[in-house]
Amino acid sequence: MKRWRSWITTGLIVLAVVAAGYWGYSEYRVKQGLQNRAESQYQRAFHELSWHIETISGQLAQLLISGAREQDVLGLATVSRQVFAAQANLGALPLALVPLSKTEKFLSDTGEVSFAFLNKTAQGDVALEEADEEIIEQLYQRSLVLKGDLSELAAAVLNKKLSWTEVEVVALRANRDLEDNTIINGFQLMEKKMEEYQEINLGDDFAKTKPDKKKVEGEKEINLQEAEEIARKWWFLEDTEQRGKLTYEGTGDIPTYGIEFLSSTNQANPIYIDVSKLDGSVVWCMRDKSTGEAKIDLAEGEGKCREFLEKRGFQSTVLVETEREDSSAIYTFVPRQGDVLLYPEQLKIELALDDGEIMGYEGSFYYMYHQERDLPEPVLSKEEVRAMVSPHLEVEVIRPALIVNYWGKEVLTWEVRGSYQDESFAVFYNADTGREEEVTRLTPSPKFLFDLAD
Amino acid sequence: MKRKHIAGIVVAVVVFVLAGAFLAEVLNPYETVANGKNGGTVSSNDVYVLAKIISAEARGESYLGQVAVGSVVVNRVKNANFPNTVYGVVFEPGAFEAVSDGQYYNNASSTSLKAARAAINGWDPTGGALFYWNPAKPVSRWIWSRQIVTQIGRHVFAL
């Protein structure tokens, strides 16, 4: 009897141990497989990065030695494409916690320069000029550093069997010292070398329109009490017992006081109002609000937005875009100077479509870029522009508009809005030259329904 | 007698290990996707991805704090030194703890969806911040070298 029992016990133990062992081993295999897959993706990204940088460097040199426009166009297109791929590969590596801003800056500069020069050489009849080549020469010098360091590091990774998944583990654990690692060391060293180079002066062609300095830096003019009063009057428009409190102070793009008021109807959801410390302007406001079933339509909502804007001093605005989501909508307005729409000064209003209450106002562009502008008369007439429009576009409206173009500069244009089948577009023609400065697709994105956690 | 005890212990340990393995399978964060009652419509998938990362990274933060976290993602997309899409920024290896530990894969909350819409439309309480962290938690040393621009809730935000 006793013997019989001990046999069973032994059998059970053996069975359990075998089961546990089998389970453990298969888990280990799965884990190993996943890790190998992650490692192989990192290896691909890293070696490709090194290869792209080498190609970029070689192409930059080729641009310098060739004088033919056709070769320049090809070379610039190659650089532009390789930069894009290099950026994607760099972004796929677990280096998020390693500061590489100079290395990344090199890539973005090279991308911007090559695209701009490509634009110039492909559209005009000119090859690269001396000043352009000076910029390329500077980029080339920097590319040599990256090329050398990356290929050296790539050789070390191959030779010493260094693992990127290990880098990821180290990088994720904040307490571990990042420095005792060849890969991270290599990238940090490369970044240090890049820091020694001065920032490249890309010249006026690349200078972007910047906000008025008075709006973003300078002496603080407003104290907290004044800001609270400004915010209160701006939001409530009437006398109220409500007092706001400071939620935070911002020192980012615009120095501000963040003031918070409890809403009279919903105590749980305060209204946040951001007031500039420099001139007391309200930069934006927002609040969380649960919205029920939509009871008002978009046109009625537009009226509510206009009323809100007019009571706060915006008399002449044009609605340029409406985006509806569930039972709220975001309206984009632009102010006008004379007949000209000022896109750089756009304002956004978020409105609840159940009770028509304002949920948010976003005026940071208006705050930073608003000014009385010296706008010349367009050289081209409306009729001349109409004649330029593609016959495929069914034109709805043509109006003068100031926009910020691809290169970050303000240009006076004629805006042509229209549709092609189900797609709608705005095409902006330079008001002086007729060049197409920008084509914007306005077709609303398709809507998807998602499950939410609450 | 003694052998019996040892056998019992071995069986208990093995059962315990197997039970642990079973629980680990059941509690796998990748599979805890709760089926929410309420749905939300989103005009493009990147808004929902943004809502999910906000939901996972800024749980328990105020609406303002949630928009702020969303703004950091949006500011990175606009910055030349980071990937150019919401997807690229969110899934950059090691960039967000919630993606690494799998919390990202839960459904987004309704507040985070609103916060994501606001952030993508330009509401930015951080004034252009590119980083944030919780100063009460251990973080990488170099991150403290960034210029802090504000603190909202538990997070500090930096350029």
Coordinates of C-alpha atoms in Angstrom, one line a residue:
Chain A
M1 CA 0.0 0.0 0.0
K2 CA 2.7 2.4 1.1
R3 CA 4.9 1.5 -1.8
W4 CA 2.0 2.1 -4.2
R5 CA 1.5 5.6 -2.8
S6 CA 5.1 6.6 -3.0
W7 CA 5.1 5.5 -6.7
I8 CA 2.2 7.7 -7.4
T9 CA 3.9 10.6 -5.6
T10 CA 7.1 10.1 -7.5
G11 CA 5.2 9.9 -10.8
L12 CA 3.4 13.1 -10.1
I13 CA 6.6 14.9 -9.2
V14 CA 8.3 13.7 -12.3
L15 CA 5.3 14.8 -14.4
A16 CA 5.1 18.2 -12.8
V17 CA 8.9 18.8 -13.2
V18 CA 8.7 17.7 -16.8
A19 CA 5.7 20.0 -17.4
A20 CA 7.4 22.9 -15.7
G21 CA 10.6 22.3 -17.6
Y22 CA 8.8 22.1 -20.9
W23 CA 6.9 25.2 -20.2
G24 CA 10.0 27.1 -19.1
Y25 CA 11.9 26.0 -22.2
S26 CA 9.2 27.0 -24.6
E27 CA 8.8 30.4 -22.8
Y28 CA 12.5 30.8 -23.2
R29 CA 12.4 30.0 -26.9
V30 CA 9.6 32.5 -27.5
K31 CA 11.4 35.2 -25.6
Q32 CA 14.6 34.4 -27.4
G33 CA 12.8 34.6 -30.7
L34 CA 11.3 38.0 -29.9
Q35 CA 14.6 39.3 -28.8
N36 CA 16.3 38.1 -31.9
R37 CA 13.6 39.8 -34.0
A38 CA 14.0 43.1 -32.1
E39 CA 17.8 42.8 -32.4
S40 CA 17.7 42.2 -36.1
Q41 CA 15.5 45.3 -36.7
Y42 CA 17.9 47.4 -34.7
Q43 CA 20.9 46.0 -36.6
R44 CA 19.2 46.7 -39.9
A45 CA 18.4 50.3 -38.8
F46 CA 21.9 50.9 -37.5
H47 CA 23.8 49.6 -40.5
E48 CA 21.5 51.3 -42.9
L49 CA 21.9 54.5 -41.1
S50 CA 25.7 54.2 -41.4
W51 CA 25.3 53.4 -45.1
H52 CA 22.9 56.3 -45.8
I53 CA 25.3 58.7 -44.1
E54 CA 28.1 57.4 -46.3
T55 CA 26.0 57.9 -49.4
I56 CA 25.1 61.4 -48.3
S57 CA 28.7 62.3 -47.8
G58 CA 29.7 61.0 -51.2
Q59 CA 26.9 62.8 -52.9
L60 CA 27.7 66.1 -51.3
A61 CA 31.3 65.8 -52.6
Q62 CA 29.9 64.9 -56.0
L63 CA 27.8 68.0 -56.0
L64 CA 30.9 70.1 -55.3
I65 CA 32.9 68.7 -58.1
S66 CA 30.2 68.7 -60.8
G67 CA 29.1 71.8 -62.6
A68 CA 26.2 70.6 -64.7
R69 CA 22.7 71.4 -63.7
E70 CA 21.4 68.0 -64.6
Q71 CA 23.9 66.3 -62.3
D72 CA 23.1 68.8 -59.5
V73 CA 19.4 67.9 -59.8
L74 CA 20.1 64.2 -59.6
G75 CA 22.6 64.6 -56.7
L76 CA 20.3 66.8 -54.7
A77 CA 17.4 64.4 -55.2
T78 CA 19.6 61.5 -54.0
V79 CA 20.7 63.5 -50.9
S80 CA 17.1 64.4 -50.1
R81 CA 16.0 60.8 -50.3
Q82 CA 18.9 59.5 -48.3
V83 CA 18.4 62.0 -45.6
F84 CA 14.8 60.9 -45.2
A85 CA 15.8 57.3 -44.9
A86 CA 18.6 58.1 -42.5
Q87 CA 16.2 60.0 -40.3
A88 CA 13.7 57.1 -40.3
N89 CA 16.5 54.7 -39.3
L90 CA 17.8 57.0 -36.5
G91 CA 14.3 57.2 -35.2
A92 CA 14.0 53.4 -35.1
L93 CA 17.0 53.0 -32.8
P94 CA 16.6 52.9 -29.0
L95 CA 18.5 56.2 -28.6
A96 CA 15.6 58.3 -27.3
L97 CA 17.4 59.0 -24.1
V98 CA 20.8 59.9 -25.7
P99 CA 21.0 63.6 -26.6
L100 CA 21.8 63.7 -30.3
S101 CA 20.5 67.1 -31.2
K102 CA 23.5 68.2 -33.3
T103 CA 23.5 65.0 -35.3
E104 CA 19.8 65.3 -35.9
K105 CA 20.3 69.0 -36.8
F106 CA 22.9 68.0 -39.4
L107 CA 20.3 65.6 -41.0
S108 CA 17.5 68.2 -41.0
D109 CA 19.8 70.9 -42.3
T110 CA 21.0 68.7 -45.1
G111 CA 17.4 67.7 -45.9
E112 CA 16.2 71.3 -46.0
V113 CA 19.1 72.5 -48.0
S114 CA 19.0 69.7 -50.6
F115 CA 15.2 70.2 -51.0
A116 CA 15.5 73.9 -51.4
F117 CA 18.4 73.7 -53.9
L118 CA 16.5 71.0 -55.7
N119 CA 13.6 73.3 -56.0
K120 CA 15.9 76.0 -57.4
T121 CA 17.8 73.9 -59.9
A122 CA 14.8 71.9 -61.1
Q123 CA 12.7 75.0 -61.7
G124 CA 15.2 77.4 -63.0
D125 CA 17.9 77.0 -65.5
V126 CA 20.8 77.5 -63.1
A127 CA 23.2 75.1 -61.6
L128 CA 24.4 75.6 -58.0
E129 CA 26.0 79.0 -57.3
E130 CA 29.1 79.7 -55.3
A131 CA 27.2 80.6 -52.2
D132 CA 25.2 77.4 -52.4
E133 CA 28.4 75.4 -52.8
E134 CA 29.8 77.0 -49.7
I135 CA 26.8 75.7 -47.7
I136 CA 27.3 72.2 -49.3
E137 CA 31.0 72.3 -48.4
Q138 CA 30.1 72.9 -44.8
L139 CA 27.6 70.1 -44.7
Y140 CA 30.2 67.9 -46.3
Q141 CA 32.8 68.6 -43.6
R142 CA 30.2 67.6 -41.0
S143 CA 29.2 64.5 -42.9
L144 CA 32.8 63.3 -42.8
V145 CA 32.7 63.2 -39.0
L146 CA 29.5 61.2 -39.0
K147 CA 30.6 58.9 -41.7
G148 CA 33.9 58.1 -39.9
D149 CA 32.4 57.6 -36.5
L150 CA 29.4 55.5 -37.6
S151 CA 31.4 53.1 -39.8
E152 CA 33.9 52.7 -37.0
L153 CA 31.1 51.9 -34.6
A154 CA 29.5 49.6 -37.1
A155 CA 32.7 47.7 -37.3
A156 CA 32.9 47.5 -33.5
V157 CA 29.3 46.2 -33.4
L158 CA 30.1 43.5 -35.9
N159 CA 33.4 42.6 -34.3
K160 CA 32.5 42.6 -30.7
K161 CA 29.0 41.2 -31.2
L162 CA 27.5 44.2 -29.4
S163 CA 23.8 44.0 -28.9
W164 CA 21.3 46.8 -29.5
T165 CA 18.6 45.1 -27.4
E166 CA 21.1 45.5 -24.5
V167 CA 21.3 49.2 -25.2
E168 CA 17.6 49.4 -25.1
V169 CA 17.5 47.7 -21.7
V170 CA 20.2 50.0 -20.3
A171 CA 18.6 53.1 -21.8
L172 CA 15.2 52.2 -20.3
R173 CA 16.5 51.8 -16.8
A174 CA 17.1 55.3 -15.7
N175 CA 19.2 54.5 -12.7
R176 CA 21.8 52.6 -14.7
D177 CA 24.8 54.4 -15.9
L178 CA 24.5 55.0 -19.6
E179 CA 28.2 55.5 -20.1
D180 CA 29.6 52.1 -19.8
N181 CA 28.5 51.1 -23.2
T182 CA 30.4 51.1 -26.4
I183 CA 27.4 51.9 -28.6
I184 CA 26.1 54.8 -26.5
N185 CA 29.6 56.0 -25.9
G186 CA 30.2 56.1 -29.7
F187 CA 27.1 58.1 -30.3
Q188 CA 27.8 60.5 -27.5
L189 CA 31.4 61.0 -28.8
M190 CA 30.1 61.7 -32.3
E191 CA 27.6 64.2 -30.9
K192 CA 30.4 66.0 -29.0
K193 CA 32.4 66.3 -32.2
M194 CA 29.4 67.7 -34.0
E195 CA 29.0 70.3 -31.2
E196 CA 32.4 71.8 -32.1
Y197 CA 31.1 72.9 -35.4
Q198 CA 29.3 76.2 -35.5
E199 CA 25.7 76.4 -36.7
I200 CA 25.6 76.7 -40.5
N201 CA 24.4 80.0 -41.7
L202 CA 21.9 79.1 -44.3
G203 CA 21.4 82.6 -45.6
D204 CA 18.3 84.7 -46.2
D205 CA 16.6 82.1 -48.3
F206 CA 16.1 80.0 -45.3
A207 CA 15.1 82.7 -42.8
K208 CA 11.6 82.2 -41.6
T209 CA 9.2 84.9 -40.6
K210 CA 9.5 85.3 -36.9
P211 CA 7.1 86.7 -34.3
D212 CA 7.6 90.2 -33.0
K213 CA 10.2 90.0 -30.2
K214 CA 8.1 92.1 -27.9
K215 CA 5.5 89.3 -27.9
V216 CA 7.8 86.5 -27.0
E217 CA 10.6 88.0 -24.9
G218 CA 11.3 91.0 -22.8
E219 CA 10.4 92.5 -19.5
K220 CA 7.5 91.2 -17.6
E221 CA 4.8 93.9 -17.6
I222 CA 1.9 92.3 -15.9
N223 CA 1.7 90.9 -12.3
L224 CA -0.4 88.0 -11.2
Q225 CA -3.3 90.1 -9.9
E226 CA -3.5 92.1 -13.1
A227 CA -3.4 88.9 -15.1
E228 CA -6.2 87.3 -13.0
E229 CA -8.4 90.4 -13.5
I230 CA -7.7 90.4 -17.3
A231 CA -8.6 86.7 -17.5
R232 CA -11.8 87.2 -15.4
K233 CA -13.1 90.1 -17.5
W234 CA -12.2 88.4 -20.7
W235 CA -14.0 85.1 -19.9
F236 CA -17.0 86.2 -17.8
L237 CA -17.5 89.7 -19.5
E238 CA -19.5 90.7 -16.4
D239 CA -19.0 91.3 -12.7
T240 CA -18.5 88.1 -10.9
E241 CA -17.5 87.0 -7.4
Q242 CA -15.3 84.3 -8.9
R243 CA -11.6 84.6 -8.3
G244 CA -9.1 82.7 -10.3
K245 CA -6.0 81.0 -9.0
L246 CA -2.6 80.5 -10.6
T247 CA -2.1 76.9 -11.9
Y248 CA 1.3 77.3 -13.4
E249 CA 3.7 79.8 -14.9
G250 CA 5.0 79.2 -18.4
T251 CA 8.4 80.3 -19.7
G252 CA 8.3 78.5 -23.0
D253 CA 7.5 80.2 -26.4
I254 CA 5.5 82.9 -24.7
P255 CA 5.9 83.8 -21.0
T256 CA 2.5 83.4 -19.4
Y257 CA 0.4 83.0 -16.3
G258 CA -1.9 80.0 -16.4
I259 CA -5.1 81.1 -14.5
E260 CA -7.8 78.7 -13.5
F261 CA -11.5 79.5 -12.7
L262 CA -14.1 77.1 -11.5
S263 CA -17.0 77.1 -13.9
S264 CA -20.3 78.3 -12.4
T265 CA -22.1 75.3 -13.9
N266 CA -19.6 72.5 -13.5
Q267 CA -17.3 72.6 -10.5
A268 CA -15.4 69.6 -11.7
N269 CA -14.2 71.1 -14.9
P270 CA -12.4 74.4 -14.4
I271 CA -11.6 76.8 -17.3
Y272 CA -7.9 77.5 -17.9
I273 CA -6.9 80.8 -19.3
D274 CA -3.4 81.6 -20.4
V275 CA -2.4 85.3 -20.1
S276 CA 0.8 86.8 -21.5
K277 CA 3.1 88.3 -18.9
L278 CA 4.4 90.8 -21.4
D279 CA 1.2 92.6 -22.5
G280 CA -1.7 91.0 -20.8
S281 CA -3.2 89.4 -23.9
V282 CA -5.2 86.2 -23.5
V283 CA -3.3 83.7 -25.5
W284 CA -5.7 80.7 -25.2
C285 CA -8.3 79.2 -23.0
M286 CA -9.7 75.7 -22.6
R287 CA -11.7 73.4 -20.5
D288 CA -12.9 69.9 -20.3
K289 CA -16.6 69.5 -20.7
S290 CA -18.6 66.4 -21.3
T291 CA -21.0 66.9 -24.2
G292 CA -24.3 65.2 -24.6
E293 CA -26.2 64.7 -27.8
A294 CA -25.7 67.5 -30.4
K295 CA -28.7 69.9 -30.5
I296 CA -27.4 72.7 -32.6
D297 CA -26.0 72.5 -36.1
L298 CA -22.7 73.8 -37.4
A299 CA -24.2 77.0 -38.8
E300 CA -25.8 77.9 -35.5
G301 CA -22.5 77.0 -33.8
E302 CA -20.6 79.4 -36.1
G303 CA -23.0 82.1 -34.9
K304 CA -22.1 81.3 -31.3
C305 CA -18.4 81.5 -32.2
R306 CA -18.7 84.8 -33.9
E307 CA -20.6 86.2 -31.0
F308 CA -17.8 85.1 -28.6
L309 CA -15.2 86.6 -30.9
E310 CA -17.0 89.9 -31.5
K311 CA -17.5 90.4 -27.7
R312 CA -13.7 90.1 -27.4
G313 CA -12.8 92.6 -30.1
F314 CA -12.6 90.4 -33.2
Q315 CA -14.9 92.3 -35.6
S316 CA -13.9 91.1 -39.0
T317 CA -13.1 87.4 -39.3
V318 CA -13.7 84.8 -42.0
L319 CA -14.4 81.1 -41.2
V320 CA -11.9 79.0 -43.2
E321 CA -12.3 75.5 -41.7
T322 CA -14.8 73.5 -39.6
E323 CA -14.0 70.2 -38.1
R324 CA -16.7 68.3 -36.3
E325 CA -16.1 65.5 -33.8
D326 CA -19.0 63.8 -32.0
S327 CA -20.9 66.6 -30.3
S328 CA -18.3 69.3 -30.5
A329 CA -16.6 71.2 -33.4
I330 CA -13.5 73.2 -33.9
Y331 CA -13.9 76.3 -36.1
T332 CA -10.9 78.1 -37.6
F333 CA -11.2 81.8 -38.3
V334 CA -8.8 84.2 -39.9
P335 CA -8.8 88.0 -39.4
R336 CA -8.9 90.3 -42.4
Q337 CA -7.0 93.4 -43.3
G338 CA -9.1 95.1 -45.9
D339 CA -10.1 92.3 -48.2
V340 CA -7.0 90.2 -47.5
L341 CA -7.4 87.1 -45.3
L342 CA -4.5 86.8 -42.8
Y343 CA -3.8 83.1 -42.5
P344 CA -0.7 83.7 -40.2
E345 CA -3.1 85.1 -37.6
Q346 CA -5.5 82.2 -37.4
L347 CA -7.8 81.7 -34.4
K348 CA -9.5 78.4 -33.3
I349 CA -12.7 78.0 -31.3
E350 CA -13.9 74.8 -29.9
L351 CA -17.6 74.7 -29.3
A352 CA -20.0 72.2 -27.6
L353 CA -22.8 71.3 -30.0
D354 CA -25.2 70.3 -27.2
D355 CA -25.6 73.6 -25.4
G356 CA -23.5 75.9 -27.6
E357 CA -20.9 76.7 -24.9
I358 CA -17.4 77.6 -25.8
M359 CA -14.9 74.9 -24.8
G360 CA -11.7 76.6 -26.0
Y361 CA -10.1 79.5 -27.7
E362 CA -6.6 79.2 -29.3
G363 CA -5.1 82.5 -30.3
S364 CA -1.3 82.0 -30.0
F365 CA -0.7 82.6 -33.7
Y366 CA -2.8 85.8 -33.5
Y367 CA -0.9 86.9 -30.4
M368 CA 2.5 86.3 -31.9
Y369 CA 1.9 87.4 -35.5
H370 CA -0.8 90.1 -35.4
Q371 CA 0.3 93.4 -36.7
E372 CA -0.8 96.1 -39.1
R373 CA 0.8 95.0 -42.3
D374 CA 1.9 97.0 -45.3
L375 CA 0.1 94.9 -47.9
P376 CA 0.7 95.9 -51.6
E377 CA -1.9 95.6 -54.2
P378 CA -1.7 92.3 -56.1
V379 CA 0.0 92.6 -59.5
L380 CA -2.2 89.9 -61.0
S381 CA -6.0 90.5 -61.2
K382 CA -8.6 88.0 -60.1
E383 CA -9.4 87.3 -63.8
E384 CA -5.8 86.6 -64.6
V385 CA -5.6 84.1 -61.8
R386 CA -8.9 82.4 -62.8
A387 CA -7.4 81.8 -66.2
M388 CA -4.4 80.0 -64.6
V389 CA -6.5 77.5 -62.7
S390 CA -6.5 73.9 -63.8
P391 CA -9.8 73.0 -65.7
H392 CA -10.1 70.0 -63.3
L393 CA -10.8 72.3 -60.4
E394 CA -14.3 73.4 -60.0
V395 CA -13.8 76.9 -58.6
E396 CA -15.9 78.1 -55.7
V397 CA -14.2 81.2 -54.5
I398 CA -11.2 83.4 -55.4
R399 CA -9.9 85.8 -52.8
P400 CA -6.7 87.6 -51.7
A401 CA -4.9 85.9 -48.8
L402 CA -1.7 86.3 -46.9
I403 CA -0.1 82.9 -46.2
V404 CA 3.1 81.4 -44.8
N405 CA 4.7 79.4 -47.5
Y406 CA 6.6 76.2 -47.4
W407 CA 9.8 78.1 -46.6
G408 CA 8.2 79.9 -43.6
K409 CA 7.9 83.3 -45.3
E410 CA 4.7 85.4 -45.6
V411 CA 3.6 85.9 -49.2
L412 CA 0.6 87.7 -50.7
T413 CA -1.4 85.2 -52.8
W414 CA -4.7 84.7 -54.5
E415 CA -6.5 81.8 -52.8
V416 CA -8.6 79.6 -55.1
R417 CA -10.9 77.2 -53.4
G418 CA -12.6 74.5 -55.3
S419 CA -13.2 70.8 -55.7
Y420 CA -12.3 67.9 -57.9
Q421 CA -14.8 65.1 -57.6
D422 CA -15.0 64.3 -53.8
E423 CA -11.8 66.2 -52.9
S424 CA -11.6 69.8 -52.0
F425 CA -8.6 72.0 -52.3
A426 CA -7.2 75.5 -51.7
V427 CA -4.6 76.6 -54.2
F428 CA -2.5 79.7 -53.4
Y429 CA -1.1 81.6 -56.4
N430 CA 1.6 84.2 -55.7
A431 CA -0.2 87.5 -56.3
D432 CA 2.9 88.9 -58.1
T433 CA 4.3 86.0 -60.1
G434 CA 1.4 83.6 -60.4
R435 CA 3.6 80.8 -59.1
E436 CA 1.7 78.1 -57.1
E437 CA 3.0 78.7 -53.6
E438 CA 0.9 76.1 -51.8
V439 CA -1.8 73.5 -52.5
T440 CA -3.7 72.4 -49.4
R441 CA -6.1 69.5 -49.4
L442 CA -9.2 70.4 -47.4
T443 CA -11.1 67.1 -47.8
P444 CA -12.2 66.1 -44.3
S445 CA -10.5 62.9 -43.1
P446 CA -12.6 59.7 -42.9
K447 CA -14.2 59.1 -39.5
F448 CA -13.6 56.0 -37.4
L449 CA -15.4 54.7 -34.4
F450 CA -13.3 53.6 -31.5
D451 CA -14.0 52.0 -28.1
L452 CA -13.2 54.1 -25.1
A453 CA -12.1 53.0 -21.7
D454 CA -14.9 54.8 -19.8
Chain B
M1 CA 8.1 10.7 6.2
K2 CA 10.8 13.2 5.3
R3 CA 10.7 12.2 1.6
K4 CA 7.0 12.7 1.6
H5 CA 7.5 16.3 2.8
I6 CA 10.1 17.0 0.2
A7 CA 7.8 15.6 -2.4
G8 CA 5.0 17.8 -1.2
I9 CA 7.2 20.9 -1.3
V10 CA 8.3 20.1 -4.8
V11 CA 4.8 19.6 -6.0
A12 CA 3.7 22.9 -4.3
V13 CA 6.6 24.8 -5.9
V14 CA 5.8 23.4 -9.3
V15 CA 2.1 24.1 -9.0
F16 CA 3.0 27.6 -7.8
V17 CA 5.3 28.2 -10.8
L18 CA 2.6 26.9 -13.2
A19 CA -0.1 29.0 -11.6
G20 CA 2.2 32.1 -11.9
A21 CA 2.8 31.3 -15.5
F22 CA -0.9 31.0 -16.0
L23 CA -1.6 34.3 -14.3
A24 CA 1.1 36.0 -16.3
E25 CA -0.6 34.9 -19.5
V26 CA -4.0 36.0 -18.2
L27 CA -2.7 39.4 -16.9
N28 CA -0.6 40.1 -20.0
P29 CA -0.9 43.9 -20.4
Y30 CA -1.2 43.5 -24.1
E31 CA -4.4 41.7 -23.8
T32 CA -6.2 43.7 -21.1
V33 CA -8.0 45.8 -23.7
A34 CA -11.1 46.7 -21.9
N35 CA -14.2 46.9 -24.0
G36 CA -15.5 50.3 -23.3
K37 CA -19.2 51.1 -23.4
N38 CA -18.8 54.5 -25.1
G39 CA -17.3 55.0 -28.5
G40 CA -15.8 58.1 -29.9
T41 CA -15.3 59.1 -33.5
V42 CA -12.0 60.3 -34.6
S43 CA -11.2 62.0 -37.9
S44 CA -8.0 60.2 -38.3
N45 CA -6.0 57.5 -36.7
D46 CA -3.3 59.7 -35.4
V47 CA -5.7 61.5 -33.0
Y48 CA -6.6 58.1 -31.5
V49 CA -2.9 57.1 -31.2
L50 CA -2.3 60.4 -29.5
A51 CA -5.3 59.8 -27.2
K52 CA -3.9 56.4 -26.2
I53 CA -0.5 57.7 -25.3
I54 CA -2.1 60.5 -23.3
S55 CA -4.4 58.1 -21.6
A56 CA -1.5 55.8 -20.6
E57 CA 1.1 58.4 -19.8
A58 CA -1.1 61.0 -18.0
R59 CA -3.6 59.0 -16.2
G60 CA -4.9 60.9 -13.2
E61 CA -3.7 64.2 -14.5
S62 CA -6.1 67.2 -15.0
Y63 CA -7.4 68.0 -18.4
L64 CA -4.7 70.6 -18.6
G65 CA -2.0 68.1 -17.7
Q66 CA -3.3 65.7 -20.4
V67 CA -3.3 68.3 -23.1
A68 CA 0.2 69.2 -22.1
V69 CA 1.4 65.6 -22.6
G70 CA -0.3 65.6 -26.0
S71 CA 1.4 68.9 -26.9
V72 CA 4.8 67.4 -26.3
V73 CA 4.1 64.7 -28.9
V74 CA 2.7 67.3 -31.3
N75 CA 5.7 69.6 -30.7
R76 CA 8.1 66.7 -31.4
V77 CA 6.3 65.9 -34.7
K78 CA 6.9 69.6 -35.7
N79 CA 10.5 69.6 -34.6
A80 CA 13.1 68.6 -37.2
N81 CA 15.1 66.6 -34.6
F82 CA 12.2 64.1 -34.1
P83 CA 10.3 61.8 -36.4
N84 CA 7.8 63.5 -38.6
T85 CA 4.6 61.7 -37.7
V86 CA 2.6 61.0 -34.5
Y87 CA 3.3 57.3 -35.1
G88 CA 7.0 57.9 -35.4
V89 CA 7.2 59.9 -32.3
V90 CA 5.0 57.7 -30.1
F91 CA 6.8 54.4 -31.2
E92 CA 10.3 55.8 -31.1
P93 CA 12.1 53.0 -29.1
G94 CA 12.3 53.9 -25.5
A95 CA 10.7 57.3 -25.9
F96 CA 7.6 56.6 -23.8
E97 CA 7.4 54.3 -20.8
A98 CA 3.8 53.5 -21.5
V99 CA 4.8 52.0 -24.9
S100 CA 7.6 50.0 -23.4
D101 CA 5.5 48.5 -20.6
G102 CA 2.5 47.9 -22.8
Q103 CA 0.0 50.3 -21.0
Y104 CA -0.3 52.1 -24.3
Y105 CA -2.3 49.2 -25.7
N106 CA -5.3 49.8 -23.5
N107 CA -8.3 51.8 -24.7
A108 CA -8.1 55.6 -24.4
S109 CA -10.3 57.5 -22.0
S110 CA -12.9 60.0 -23.3
T111 CA -11.0 62.9 -21.6
S112 CA -7.8 61.9 -23.3
L113 CA -9.5 61.9 -26.7
K114 CA -10.7 65.5 -26.1
A115 CA -7.2 66.4 -24.9
A116 CA -5.7 64.8 -28.1
R117 CA -8.0 66.8 -30.3
A118 CA -7.1 70.0 -28.5
A119 CA -3.3 69.3 -28.7
I120 CA -3.4 68.4 -32.4
N121 CA -5.3 71.6 -33.1
G122 CA -2.6 73.7 -31.4
W123 CA -3.7 74.2 -27.8
D124 CA -0.3 74.0 -26.0
P125 CA -0.1 74.7 -22.3
T126 CA 3.7 73.9 -22.3
G127 CA 4.7 76.7 -24.7
G128 CA 6.6 74.4 -27.1
A129 CA 8.0 71.8 -24.7
L130 CA 9.7 68.7 -26.1
F131 CA 10.3 66.7 -23.0
Y132 CA 8.5 65.9 -19.7
W133 CA 9.1 63.7 -16.8
N134 CA 7.9 63.0 -13.3
P135 CA 10.5 64.5 -10.9
A136 CA 9.5 62.1 -8.2
K137 CA 10.5 59.1 -10.3
P138 CA 14.1 58.1 -11.3
V139 CA 14.9 59.5 -14.7
S140 CA 18.0 59.6 -16.8
R141 CA 20.6 62.1 -15.6
W142 CA 21.0 64.1 -18.7
I143 CA 17.3 64.9 -19.0
W144 CA 17.8 67.3 -16.1
S145 CA 20.1 69.4 -18.3
R146 CA 17.1 70.5 -20.4
Q147 CA 15.6 73.9 -19.7
I148 CA 12.4 73.4 -17.6
V149 CA 9.6 75.7 -18.8
T150 CA 6.8 74.8 -16.5
Q151 CA 5.3 72.3 -14.2
I152 CA 1.7 71.0 -14.6
G153 CA 0.4 68.5 -12.1
R154 CA 3.1 65.8 -11.5
H155 CA 5.0 66.5 -14.7
V156 CA 7.8 69.0 -15.4
F157 CA 8.0 70.1 -19.0
A158 CA 11.2 71.2 -20.7
L159 CA 12.6 72.5 -24.0

